Short mmCIF file of C-alpha atoms in Angstrom, two decimals:
data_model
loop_
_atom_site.label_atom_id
_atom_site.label_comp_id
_atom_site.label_asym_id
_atom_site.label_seq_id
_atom_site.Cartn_x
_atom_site.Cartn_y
_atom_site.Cartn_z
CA UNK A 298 -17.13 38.98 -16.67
CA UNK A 299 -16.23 39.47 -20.45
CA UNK A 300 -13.78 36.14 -21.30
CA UNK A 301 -11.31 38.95 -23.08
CA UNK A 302 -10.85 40.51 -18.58
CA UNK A 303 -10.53 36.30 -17.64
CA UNK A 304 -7.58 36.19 -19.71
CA UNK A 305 -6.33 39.60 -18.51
CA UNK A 306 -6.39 38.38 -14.60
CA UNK A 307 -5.16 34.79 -15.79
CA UNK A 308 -2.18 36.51 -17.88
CA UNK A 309 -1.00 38.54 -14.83
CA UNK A 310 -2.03 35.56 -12.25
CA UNK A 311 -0.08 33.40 -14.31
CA UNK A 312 3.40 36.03 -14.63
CA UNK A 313 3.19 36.18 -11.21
CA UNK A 314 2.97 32.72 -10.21
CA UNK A 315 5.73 31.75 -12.84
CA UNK A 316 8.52 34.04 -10.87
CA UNK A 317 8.41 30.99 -8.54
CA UNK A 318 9.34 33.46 -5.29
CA UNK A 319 6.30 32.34 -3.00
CA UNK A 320 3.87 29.45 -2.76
CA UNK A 321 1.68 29.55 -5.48
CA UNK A 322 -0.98 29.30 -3.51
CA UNK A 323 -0.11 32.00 -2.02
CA UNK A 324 0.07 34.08 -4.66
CA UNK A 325 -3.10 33.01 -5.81
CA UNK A 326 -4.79 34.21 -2.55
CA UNK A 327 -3.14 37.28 -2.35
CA UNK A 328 -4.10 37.99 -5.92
CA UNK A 329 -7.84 37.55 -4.86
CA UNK A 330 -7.84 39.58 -1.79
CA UNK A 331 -6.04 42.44 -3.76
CA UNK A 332 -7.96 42.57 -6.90
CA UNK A 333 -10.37 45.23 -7.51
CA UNK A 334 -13.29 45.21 -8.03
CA UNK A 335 -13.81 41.53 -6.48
CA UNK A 336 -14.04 38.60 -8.51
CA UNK A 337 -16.85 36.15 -8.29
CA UNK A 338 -16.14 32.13 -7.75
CA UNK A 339 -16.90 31.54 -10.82
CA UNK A 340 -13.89 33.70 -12.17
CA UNK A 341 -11.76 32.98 -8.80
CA UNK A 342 -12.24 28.82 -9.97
CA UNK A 343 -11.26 29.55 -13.83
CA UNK A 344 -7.87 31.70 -12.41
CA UNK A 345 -6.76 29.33 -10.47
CA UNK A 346 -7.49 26.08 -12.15
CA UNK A 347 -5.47 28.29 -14.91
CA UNK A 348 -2.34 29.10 -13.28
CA UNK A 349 -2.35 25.28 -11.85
CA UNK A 350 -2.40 23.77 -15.31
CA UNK A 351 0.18 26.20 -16.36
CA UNK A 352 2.41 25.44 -13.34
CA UNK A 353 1.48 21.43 -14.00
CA UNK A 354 2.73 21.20 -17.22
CA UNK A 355 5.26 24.03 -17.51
CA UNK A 356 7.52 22.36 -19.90
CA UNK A 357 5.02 21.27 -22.32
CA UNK A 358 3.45 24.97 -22.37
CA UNK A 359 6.64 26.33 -22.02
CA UNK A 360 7.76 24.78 -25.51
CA UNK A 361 4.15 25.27 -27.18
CA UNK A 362 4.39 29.11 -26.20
CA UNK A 363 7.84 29.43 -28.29
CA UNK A 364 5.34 28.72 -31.40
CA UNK A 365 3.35 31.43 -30.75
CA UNK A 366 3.68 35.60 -30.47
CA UNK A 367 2.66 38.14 -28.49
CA UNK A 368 3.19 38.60 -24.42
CA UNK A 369 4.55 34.85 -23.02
CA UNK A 370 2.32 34.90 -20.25
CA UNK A 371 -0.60 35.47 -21.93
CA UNK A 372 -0.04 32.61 -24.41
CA UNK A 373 0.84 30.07 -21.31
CA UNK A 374 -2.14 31.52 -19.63
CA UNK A 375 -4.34 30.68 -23.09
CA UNK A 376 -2.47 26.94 -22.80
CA UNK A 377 -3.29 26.51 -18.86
CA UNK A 378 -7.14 27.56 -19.50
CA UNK A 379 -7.56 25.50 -22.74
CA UNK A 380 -6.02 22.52 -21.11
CA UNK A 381 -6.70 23.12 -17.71
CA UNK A 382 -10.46 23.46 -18.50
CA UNK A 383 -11.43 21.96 -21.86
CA UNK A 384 -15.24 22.66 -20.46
CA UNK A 385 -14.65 26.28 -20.73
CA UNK A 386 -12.87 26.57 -24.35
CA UNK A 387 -16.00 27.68 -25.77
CA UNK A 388 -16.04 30.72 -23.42
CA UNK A 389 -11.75 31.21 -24.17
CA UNK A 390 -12.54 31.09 -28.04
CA UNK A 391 -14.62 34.39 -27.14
CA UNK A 392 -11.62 36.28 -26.00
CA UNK A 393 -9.19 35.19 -28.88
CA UNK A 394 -7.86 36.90 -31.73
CA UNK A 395 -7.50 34.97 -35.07
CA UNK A 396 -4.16 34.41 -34.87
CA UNK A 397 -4.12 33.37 -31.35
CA UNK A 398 -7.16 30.33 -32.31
CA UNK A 399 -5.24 29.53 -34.99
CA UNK A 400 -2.01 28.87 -32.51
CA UNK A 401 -4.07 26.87 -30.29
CA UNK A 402 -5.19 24.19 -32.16
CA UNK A 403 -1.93 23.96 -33.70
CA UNK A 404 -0.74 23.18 -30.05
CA UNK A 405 -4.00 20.34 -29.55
CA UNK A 406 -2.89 18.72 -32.79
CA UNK A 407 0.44 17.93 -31.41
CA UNK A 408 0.77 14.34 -30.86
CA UNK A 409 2.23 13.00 -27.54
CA UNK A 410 3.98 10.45 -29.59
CA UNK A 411 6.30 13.72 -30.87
CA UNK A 412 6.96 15.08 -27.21
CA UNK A 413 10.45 14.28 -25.68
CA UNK A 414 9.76 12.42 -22.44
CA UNK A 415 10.60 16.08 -20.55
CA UNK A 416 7.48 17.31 -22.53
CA UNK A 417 5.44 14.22 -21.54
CA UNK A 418 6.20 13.68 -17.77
CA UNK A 419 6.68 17.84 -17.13
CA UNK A 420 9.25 17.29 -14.26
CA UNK A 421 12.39 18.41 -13.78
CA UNK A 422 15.22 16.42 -15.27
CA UNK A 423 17.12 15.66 -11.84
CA UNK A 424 13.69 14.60 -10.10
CA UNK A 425 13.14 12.14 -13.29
CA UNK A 426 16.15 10.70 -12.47
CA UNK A 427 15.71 10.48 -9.15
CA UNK A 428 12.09 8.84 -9.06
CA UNK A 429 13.56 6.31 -11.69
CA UNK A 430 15.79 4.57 -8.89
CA UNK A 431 13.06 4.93 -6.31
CA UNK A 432 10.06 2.80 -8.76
CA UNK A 433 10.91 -0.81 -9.69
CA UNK A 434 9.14 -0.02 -13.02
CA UNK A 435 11.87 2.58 -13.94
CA UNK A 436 11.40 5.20 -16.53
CA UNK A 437 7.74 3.35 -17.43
CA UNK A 438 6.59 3.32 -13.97
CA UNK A 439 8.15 7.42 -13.78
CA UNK A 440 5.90 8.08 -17.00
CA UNK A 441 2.62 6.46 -15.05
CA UNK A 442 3.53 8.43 -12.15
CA UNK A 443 3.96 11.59 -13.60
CA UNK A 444 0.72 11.15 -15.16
CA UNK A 445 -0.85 10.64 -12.42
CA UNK A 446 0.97 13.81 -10.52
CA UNK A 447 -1.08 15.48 -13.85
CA UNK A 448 -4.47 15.17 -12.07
CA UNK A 449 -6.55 16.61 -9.22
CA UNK A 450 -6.02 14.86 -5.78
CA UNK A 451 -9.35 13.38 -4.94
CA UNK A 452 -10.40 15.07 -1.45
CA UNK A 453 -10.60 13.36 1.33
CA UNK A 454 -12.06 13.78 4.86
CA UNK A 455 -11.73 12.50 8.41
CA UNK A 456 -14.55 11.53 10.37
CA UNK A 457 -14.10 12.81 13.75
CA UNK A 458 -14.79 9.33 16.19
CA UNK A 459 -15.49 11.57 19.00
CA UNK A 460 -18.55 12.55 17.46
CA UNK A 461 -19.59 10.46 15.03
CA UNK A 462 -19.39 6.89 13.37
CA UNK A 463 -17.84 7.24 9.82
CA UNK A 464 -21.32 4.67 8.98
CA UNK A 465 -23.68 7.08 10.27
CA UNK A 466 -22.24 10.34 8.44
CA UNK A 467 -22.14 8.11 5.03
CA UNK A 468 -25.75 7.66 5.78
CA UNK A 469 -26.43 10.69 6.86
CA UNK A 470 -28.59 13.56 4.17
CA UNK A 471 -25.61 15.70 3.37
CA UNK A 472 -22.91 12.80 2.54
CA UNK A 473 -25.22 11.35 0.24
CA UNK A 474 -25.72 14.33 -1.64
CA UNK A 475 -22.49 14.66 -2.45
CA UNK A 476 -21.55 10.59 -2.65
CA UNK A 477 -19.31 10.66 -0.44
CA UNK A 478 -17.38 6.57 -0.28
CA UNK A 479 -15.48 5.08 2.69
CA UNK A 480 -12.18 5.28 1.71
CA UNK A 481 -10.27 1.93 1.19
CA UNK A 482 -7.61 1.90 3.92
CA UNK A 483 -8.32 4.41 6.90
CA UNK A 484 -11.26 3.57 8.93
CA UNK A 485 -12.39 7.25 9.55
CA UNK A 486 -12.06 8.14 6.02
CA UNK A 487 -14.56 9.79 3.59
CA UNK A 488 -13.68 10.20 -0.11
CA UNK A 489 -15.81 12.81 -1.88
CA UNK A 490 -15.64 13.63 -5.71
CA UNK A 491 -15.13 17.17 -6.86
CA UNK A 492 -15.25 20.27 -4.33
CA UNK A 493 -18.19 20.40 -2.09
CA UNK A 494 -18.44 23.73 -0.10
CA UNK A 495 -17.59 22.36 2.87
CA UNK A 496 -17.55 25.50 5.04
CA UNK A 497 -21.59 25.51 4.98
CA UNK A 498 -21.66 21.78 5.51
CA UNK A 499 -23.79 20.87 9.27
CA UNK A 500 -21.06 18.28 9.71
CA UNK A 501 -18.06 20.55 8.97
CA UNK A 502 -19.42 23.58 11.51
CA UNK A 503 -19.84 21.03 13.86
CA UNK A 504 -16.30 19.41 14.36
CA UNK A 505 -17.46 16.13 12.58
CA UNK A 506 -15.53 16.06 9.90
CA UNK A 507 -12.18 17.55 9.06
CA UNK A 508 -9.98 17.89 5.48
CA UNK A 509 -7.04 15.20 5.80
CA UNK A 510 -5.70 12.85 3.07
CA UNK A 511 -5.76 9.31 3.63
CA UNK A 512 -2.52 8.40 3.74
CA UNK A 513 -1.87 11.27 6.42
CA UNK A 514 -4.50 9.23 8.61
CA UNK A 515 -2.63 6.36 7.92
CA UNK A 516 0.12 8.32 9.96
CA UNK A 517 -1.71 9.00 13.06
CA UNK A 518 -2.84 5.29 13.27
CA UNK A 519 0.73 4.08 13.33
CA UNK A 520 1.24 6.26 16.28
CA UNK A 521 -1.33 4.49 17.79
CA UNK A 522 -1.99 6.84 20.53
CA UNK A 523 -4.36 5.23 23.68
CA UNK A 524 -6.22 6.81 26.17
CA UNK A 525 -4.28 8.70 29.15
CA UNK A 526 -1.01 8.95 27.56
CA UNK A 527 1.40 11.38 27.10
CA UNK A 528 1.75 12.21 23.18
CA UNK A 529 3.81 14.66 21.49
CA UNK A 530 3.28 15.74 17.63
CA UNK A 531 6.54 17.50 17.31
CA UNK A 532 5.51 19.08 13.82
CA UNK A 533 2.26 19.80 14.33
CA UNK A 534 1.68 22.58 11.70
CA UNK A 535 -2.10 23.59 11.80
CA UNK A 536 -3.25 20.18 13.75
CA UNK A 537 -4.41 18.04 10.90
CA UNK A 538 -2.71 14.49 12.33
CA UNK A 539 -3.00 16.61 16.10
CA UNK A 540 -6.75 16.35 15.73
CA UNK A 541 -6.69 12.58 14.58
CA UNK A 542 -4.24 11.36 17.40
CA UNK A 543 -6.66 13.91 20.25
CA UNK A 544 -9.79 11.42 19.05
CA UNK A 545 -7.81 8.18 19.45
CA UNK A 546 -6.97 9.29 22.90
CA UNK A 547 -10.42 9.95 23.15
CA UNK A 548 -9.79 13.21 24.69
CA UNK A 549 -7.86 11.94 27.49
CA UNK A 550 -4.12 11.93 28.51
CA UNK A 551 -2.15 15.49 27.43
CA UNK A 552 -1.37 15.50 23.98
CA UNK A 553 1.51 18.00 23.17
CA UNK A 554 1.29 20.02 19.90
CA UNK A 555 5.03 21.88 18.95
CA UNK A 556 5.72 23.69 15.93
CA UNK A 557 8.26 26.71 15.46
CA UNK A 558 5.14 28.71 14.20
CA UNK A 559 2.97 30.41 16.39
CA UNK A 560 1.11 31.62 13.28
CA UNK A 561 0.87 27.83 12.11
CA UNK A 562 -0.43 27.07 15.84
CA UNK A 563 -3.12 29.73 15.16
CA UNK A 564 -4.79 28.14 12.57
CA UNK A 565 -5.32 25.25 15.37
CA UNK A 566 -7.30 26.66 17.76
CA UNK A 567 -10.81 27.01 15.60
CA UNK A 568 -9.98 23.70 14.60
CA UNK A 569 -10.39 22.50 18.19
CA UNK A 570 -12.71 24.41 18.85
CA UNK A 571 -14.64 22.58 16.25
CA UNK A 572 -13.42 19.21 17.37
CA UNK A 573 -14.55 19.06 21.00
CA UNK A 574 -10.91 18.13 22.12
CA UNK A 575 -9.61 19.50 25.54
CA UNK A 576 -6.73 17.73 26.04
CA UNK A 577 -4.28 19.14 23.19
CA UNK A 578 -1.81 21.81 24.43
CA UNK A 579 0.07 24.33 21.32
CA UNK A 580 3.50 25.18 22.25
CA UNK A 581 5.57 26.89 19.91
CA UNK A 582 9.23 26.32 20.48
CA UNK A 583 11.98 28.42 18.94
CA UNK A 584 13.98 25.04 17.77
CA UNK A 585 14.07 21.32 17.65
CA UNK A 586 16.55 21.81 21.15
CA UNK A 587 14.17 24.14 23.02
CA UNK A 588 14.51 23.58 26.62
CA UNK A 589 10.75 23.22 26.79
CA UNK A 590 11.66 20.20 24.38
CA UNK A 591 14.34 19.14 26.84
CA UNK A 592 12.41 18.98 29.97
CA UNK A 593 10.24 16.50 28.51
CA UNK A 594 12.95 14.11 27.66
CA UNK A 595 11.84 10.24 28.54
CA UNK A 596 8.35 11.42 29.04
CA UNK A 597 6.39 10.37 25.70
CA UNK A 598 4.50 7.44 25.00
CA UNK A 599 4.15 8.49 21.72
CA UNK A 600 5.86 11.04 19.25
CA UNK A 601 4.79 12.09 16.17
CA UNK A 602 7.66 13.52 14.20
CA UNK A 603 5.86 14.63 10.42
CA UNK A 604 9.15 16.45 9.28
CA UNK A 605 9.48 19.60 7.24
CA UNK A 606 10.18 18.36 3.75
CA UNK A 607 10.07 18.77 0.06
CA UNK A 608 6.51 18.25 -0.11
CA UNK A 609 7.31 16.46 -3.69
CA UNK A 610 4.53 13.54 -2.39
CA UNK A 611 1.78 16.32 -3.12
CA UNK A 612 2.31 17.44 -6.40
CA UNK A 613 -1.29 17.13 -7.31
CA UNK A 614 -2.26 19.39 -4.91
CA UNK A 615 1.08 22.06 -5.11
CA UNK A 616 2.39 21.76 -8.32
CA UNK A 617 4.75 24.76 -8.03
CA UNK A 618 6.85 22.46 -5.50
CA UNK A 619 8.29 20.37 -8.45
CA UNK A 620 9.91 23.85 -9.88
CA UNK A 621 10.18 25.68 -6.79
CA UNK A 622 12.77 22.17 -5.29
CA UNK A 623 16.30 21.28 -5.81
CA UNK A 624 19.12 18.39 -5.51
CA UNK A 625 21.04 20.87 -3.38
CA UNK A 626 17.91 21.87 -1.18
CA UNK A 627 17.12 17.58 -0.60
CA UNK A 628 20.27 17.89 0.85
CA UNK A 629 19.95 20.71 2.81
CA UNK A 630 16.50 19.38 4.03
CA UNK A 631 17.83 16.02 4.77
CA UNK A 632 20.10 17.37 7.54
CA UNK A 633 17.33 19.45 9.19
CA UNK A 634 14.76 16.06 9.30
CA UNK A 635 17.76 14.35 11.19
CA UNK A 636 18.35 17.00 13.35
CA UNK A 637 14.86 16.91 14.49
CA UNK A 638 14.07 13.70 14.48
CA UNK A 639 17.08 12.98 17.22
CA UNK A 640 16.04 15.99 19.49
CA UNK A 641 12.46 14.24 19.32
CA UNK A 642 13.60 11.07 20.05
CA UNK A 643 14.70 12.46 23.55
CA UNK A 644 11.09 12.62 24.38
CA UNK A 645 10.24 8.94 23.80
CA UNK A 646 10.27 6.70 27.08
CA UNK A 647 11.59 3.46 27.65
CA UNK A 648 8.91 1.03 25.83
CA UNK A 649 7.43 4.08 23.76
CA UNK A 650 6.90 4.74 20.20
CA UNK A 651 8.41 7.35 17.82
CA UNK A 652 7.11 7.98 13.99
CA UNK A 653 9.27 9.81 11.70
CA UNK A 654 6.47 10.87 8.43
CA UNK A 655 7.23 13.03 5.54
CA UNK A 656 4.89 13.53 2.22
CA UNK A 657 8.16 13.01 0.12
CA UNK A 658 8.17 10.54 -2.69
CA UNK A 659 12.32 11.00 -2.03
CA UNK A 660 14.60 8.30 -0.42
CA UNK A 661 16.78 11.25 0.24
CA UNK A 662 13.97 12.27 2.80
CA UNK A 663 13.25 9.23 3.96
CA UNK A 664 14.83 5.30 4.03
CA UNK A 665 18.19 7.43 4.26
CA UNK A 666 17.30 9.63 7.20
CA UNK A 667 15.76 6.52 9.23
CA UNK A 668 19.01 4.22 8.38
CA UNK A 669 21.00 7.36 9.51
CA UNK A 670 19.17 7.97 12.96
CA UNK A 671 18.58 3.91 13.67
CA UNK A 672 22.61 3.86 12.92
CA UNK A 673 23.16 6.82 15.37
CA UNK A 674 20.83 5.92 18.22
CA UNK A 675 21.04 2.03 18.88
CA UNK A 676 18.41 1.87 22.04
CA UNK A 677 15.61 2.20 18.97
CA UNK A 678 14.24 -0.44 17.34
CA UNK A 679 12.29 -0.66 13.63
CA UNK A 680 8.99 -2.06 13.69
CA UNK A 681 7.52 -3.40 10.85
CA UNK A 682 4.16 -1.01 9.43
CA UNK A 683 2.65 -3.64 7.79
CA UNK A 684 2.33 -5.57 11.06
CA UNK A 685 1.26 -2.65 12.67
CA UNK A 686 -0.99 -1.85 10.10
CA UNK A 687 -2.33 -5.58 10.32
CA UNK A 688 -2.97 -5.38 13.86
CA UNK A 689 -5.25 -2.34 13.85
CA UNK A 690 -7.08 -4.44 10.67
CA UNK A 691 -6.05 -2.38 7.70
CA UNK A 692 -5.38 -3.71 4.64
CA UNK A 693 -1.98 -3.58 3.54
CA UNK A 694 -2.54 -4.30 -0.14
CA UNK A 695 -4.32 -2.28 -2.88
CA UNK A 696 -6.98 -4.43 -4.80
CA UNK A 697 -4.66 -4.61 -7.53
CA UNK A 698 -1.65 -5.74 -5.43
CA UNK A 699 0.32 -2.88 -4.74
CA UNK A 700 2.01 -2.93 -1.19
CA UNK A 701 1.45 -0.30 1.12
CA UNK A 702 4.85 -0.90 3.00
CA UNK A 703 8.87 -1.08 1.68
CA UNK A 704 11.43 -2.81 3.73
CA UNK A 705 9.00 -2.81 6.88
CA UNK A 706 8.21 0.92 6.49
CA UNK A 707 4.90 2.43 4.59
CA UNK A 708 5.27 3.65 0.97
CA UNK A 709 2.41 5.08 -0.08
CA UNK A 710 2.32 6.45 -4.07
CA UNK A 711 -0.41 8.36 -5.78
CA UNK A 712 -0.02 6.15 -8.80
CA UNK A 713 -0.70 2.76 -6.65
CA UNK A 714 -2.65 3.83 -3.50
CA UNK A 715 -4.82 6.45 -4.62
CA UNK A 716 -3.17 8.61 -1.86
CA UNK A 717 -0.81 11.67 -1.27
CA UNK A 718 3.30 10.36 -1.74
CA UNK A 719 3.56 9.50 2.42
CA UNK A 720 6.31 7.51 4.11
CA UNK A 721 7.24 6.44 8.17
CA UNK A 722 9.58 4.60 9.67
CA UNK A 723 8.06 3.60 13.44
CA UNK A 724 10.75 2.54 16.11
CA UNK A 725 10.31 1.43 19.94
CA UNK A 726 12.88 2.74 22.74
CA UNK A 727 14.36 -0.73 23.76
CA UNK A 728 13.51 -1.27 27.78
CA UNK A 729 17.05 -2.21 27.93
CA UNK A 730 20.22 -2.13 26.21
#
């Protein structure tokens, strides 16, 4: 395709995806499905790649594109390819005018020394702020962050213990093609650079490996699920941390999966399919107080509660969330996690464990909501991660000294772990008041 029709589907990719109205990737596969004629990967990679660059550093662009002329979404799509993909400025230059080349490397020759901080980080203001009291490093530590929240997330896999050793697929043909490394914390996890396609991988078709951050493993082995128990992951979604607690109950026991979406509880079952579990069982409820909910109270040996939340912890991955969040919706959200978390609590037995996750980098979301519910609901009691952690023999220190837990709970940070933004609190039901 002839760079000048690129820059065409970027420019009205990018308008689009700027509205902030829907997730952007949503709007990005929507885009694809609708365009005619179809576009090939090589153009679907360069549009989106585009439109995440532009949504990454919005602010930056934003101010660059005030220097320039012409149609404002074609001159942030110009910054988002440029930056986004410095490989492919060669084929960009091709569907410039003059004036428009000219503009560009006016832009590159800006020095970040010149930027205000709003320029350099490309957050909004009030999450700055926010992030500054959450780091010990304070507006420096911010500043590495935000960097950091610049970048692709690395993509990481989970082996699938029911079928396979994470040893054997490292060793196997197709995982040293692609050099795939054991990741440093998680036992089951695979860390593989750039994007394989996985769909036509042996491993992938066969259930043996599955798409799931490391720090969201992390997750699923602080619930610490055993054979024959009775489990609950009370925001399952499409069955990511579902999957991982089914192996460690090595498809025994009945493992519970809620969500309020039966179209999220969809995209489980070829996931299962894949995985060889049997013992996993979807149930969409219409609320956190559904008397399905209810008639499982003081059942659970386990409960999983991986709340609805900002998602600010993935940035990498969705950087529309940054724009698309606000003070007044933390707040909002923060009284939905308790909510939630308490009905789920219900379920827990006498002895049994409850984990409250989110992927928010947010006190707000997280320390706050735990010191609300341990306040409201005295028979729990906090157990420290980094034990728990110790006890199942994963490090709880980066090689560079970076904790993995805060005040008994984990803290994970892309900055320090390498790792999606992940927190949980884990409690016990006392035996006895």
């Amino acid at each position: 395709m002839h760079p000048k029709a690129v820059l065409e589907h970027a420019t009205h990719l990018v308008r689009a995806a700027m509205r902030l109205d829907h997730p952007a990737d949503a709007i990005v596969s929507r885009y694809f499905r609708e365009t005619k004629p179809r576009l090939g990967p090589r153009e679907r990679h360069t549009l989106a790649e585009t439109t995440y660059a532009v949504l990454r550093h919005k602010p930056r662009f934003e101010l660059f594109a005030r220097s320039g002329t012409g149609d404002n979404a074609k001159r942030l799509a110009i910054l988002g390819m440029a930056f986004g993909l410095p490989d492919q400025r060669l084929f960009l230059e091709g569907a410039l005018e003059p004036r428009e080349s000219t503009w560009l490397k006016a832009c590159f020759s800006v020095p970040e020394s010149e930027l205000l901080d709003m320029h350099r980080h490309n957050l909004p203001m009030w999450l700055a702020a926010s992030l500054a009291t959450e780091l010990a490093g304070g507006a420096a530590e911010v500043m590495a962050l935000a960097k950091h929240l610049l970048k692709h997330a690395p993509l990481d896999l989970r082996v699938n213990t029911l079928k396979e050793k994470r040893e054997q697929v490292l060793e196997s043909k197709e995982f040293i093609e692609i050099k795939a490394e054991a990741t440093p914390f998680s036992p089951m996890g695979l860390r593989v650079p750039g994007r394989p396609a996985l769909q036509h991988m042996k491993a992938f078709e066969q259930g043996v490996i599955e798409v799931q951050d490391e720090g969201s493993q992390l997750l699923a082995m602080l619930v610490d699920a055993h054979r024959g128990e009775m489990v609950c992951d009370f925001c399952a979604g499409a069955g990511g941390k579902t999957l991982a607690l089914g192996a460690s109950m090595r498809n025994s026991g009945r493992l519970y999966a809620f969500d309020v979406s039966q179209h999220r509880l969809e995209g489980l079952k070829p996931r299962l399919a894949r995985s060889g579990l049997s013992n996993v069982h979807p149930v969409a409820i219409a609320h956190e107080n559904d008397e399905r909910v209810k008639r499982l109270a003081g059942k659970m040996d386990r409960v999983l509660v991986d709340a609805p939340c900002s998602g600010l912890g993935t940035l990498r991955r969705n950087p529309d969330l940054k724009w698309r969040q606000t003070e007044a919706g933390i707040a909002e959200l923060q009284a939905k996690q308790l909510a939630i978390l308490s009905s789920a609590a219900r379920l827990v037995k006498p002895g049994g464990r409850l984990v409250y996750a989110t992927c928010s980098l947010l006190s707000a979301e997280n320390e706050d909501v735990a010191a609300l519910f341990l306040t409201a609901n005295p028979s729990f009691e906090l157990l420290d991660a980094g034990e728990l952690l110790t006890q199942s023999k994963i490090p709880t220190e980066t090689k560079s000294g970076h904790s993995l837990t805060r005040n008994g709970m984990l803290r994970l940070w892309p900055h320090q772990h390498a790792t999606d933004g992940f927190f949980a609190a884990v409690w016990t039901r006392k035996t006895s008041n």
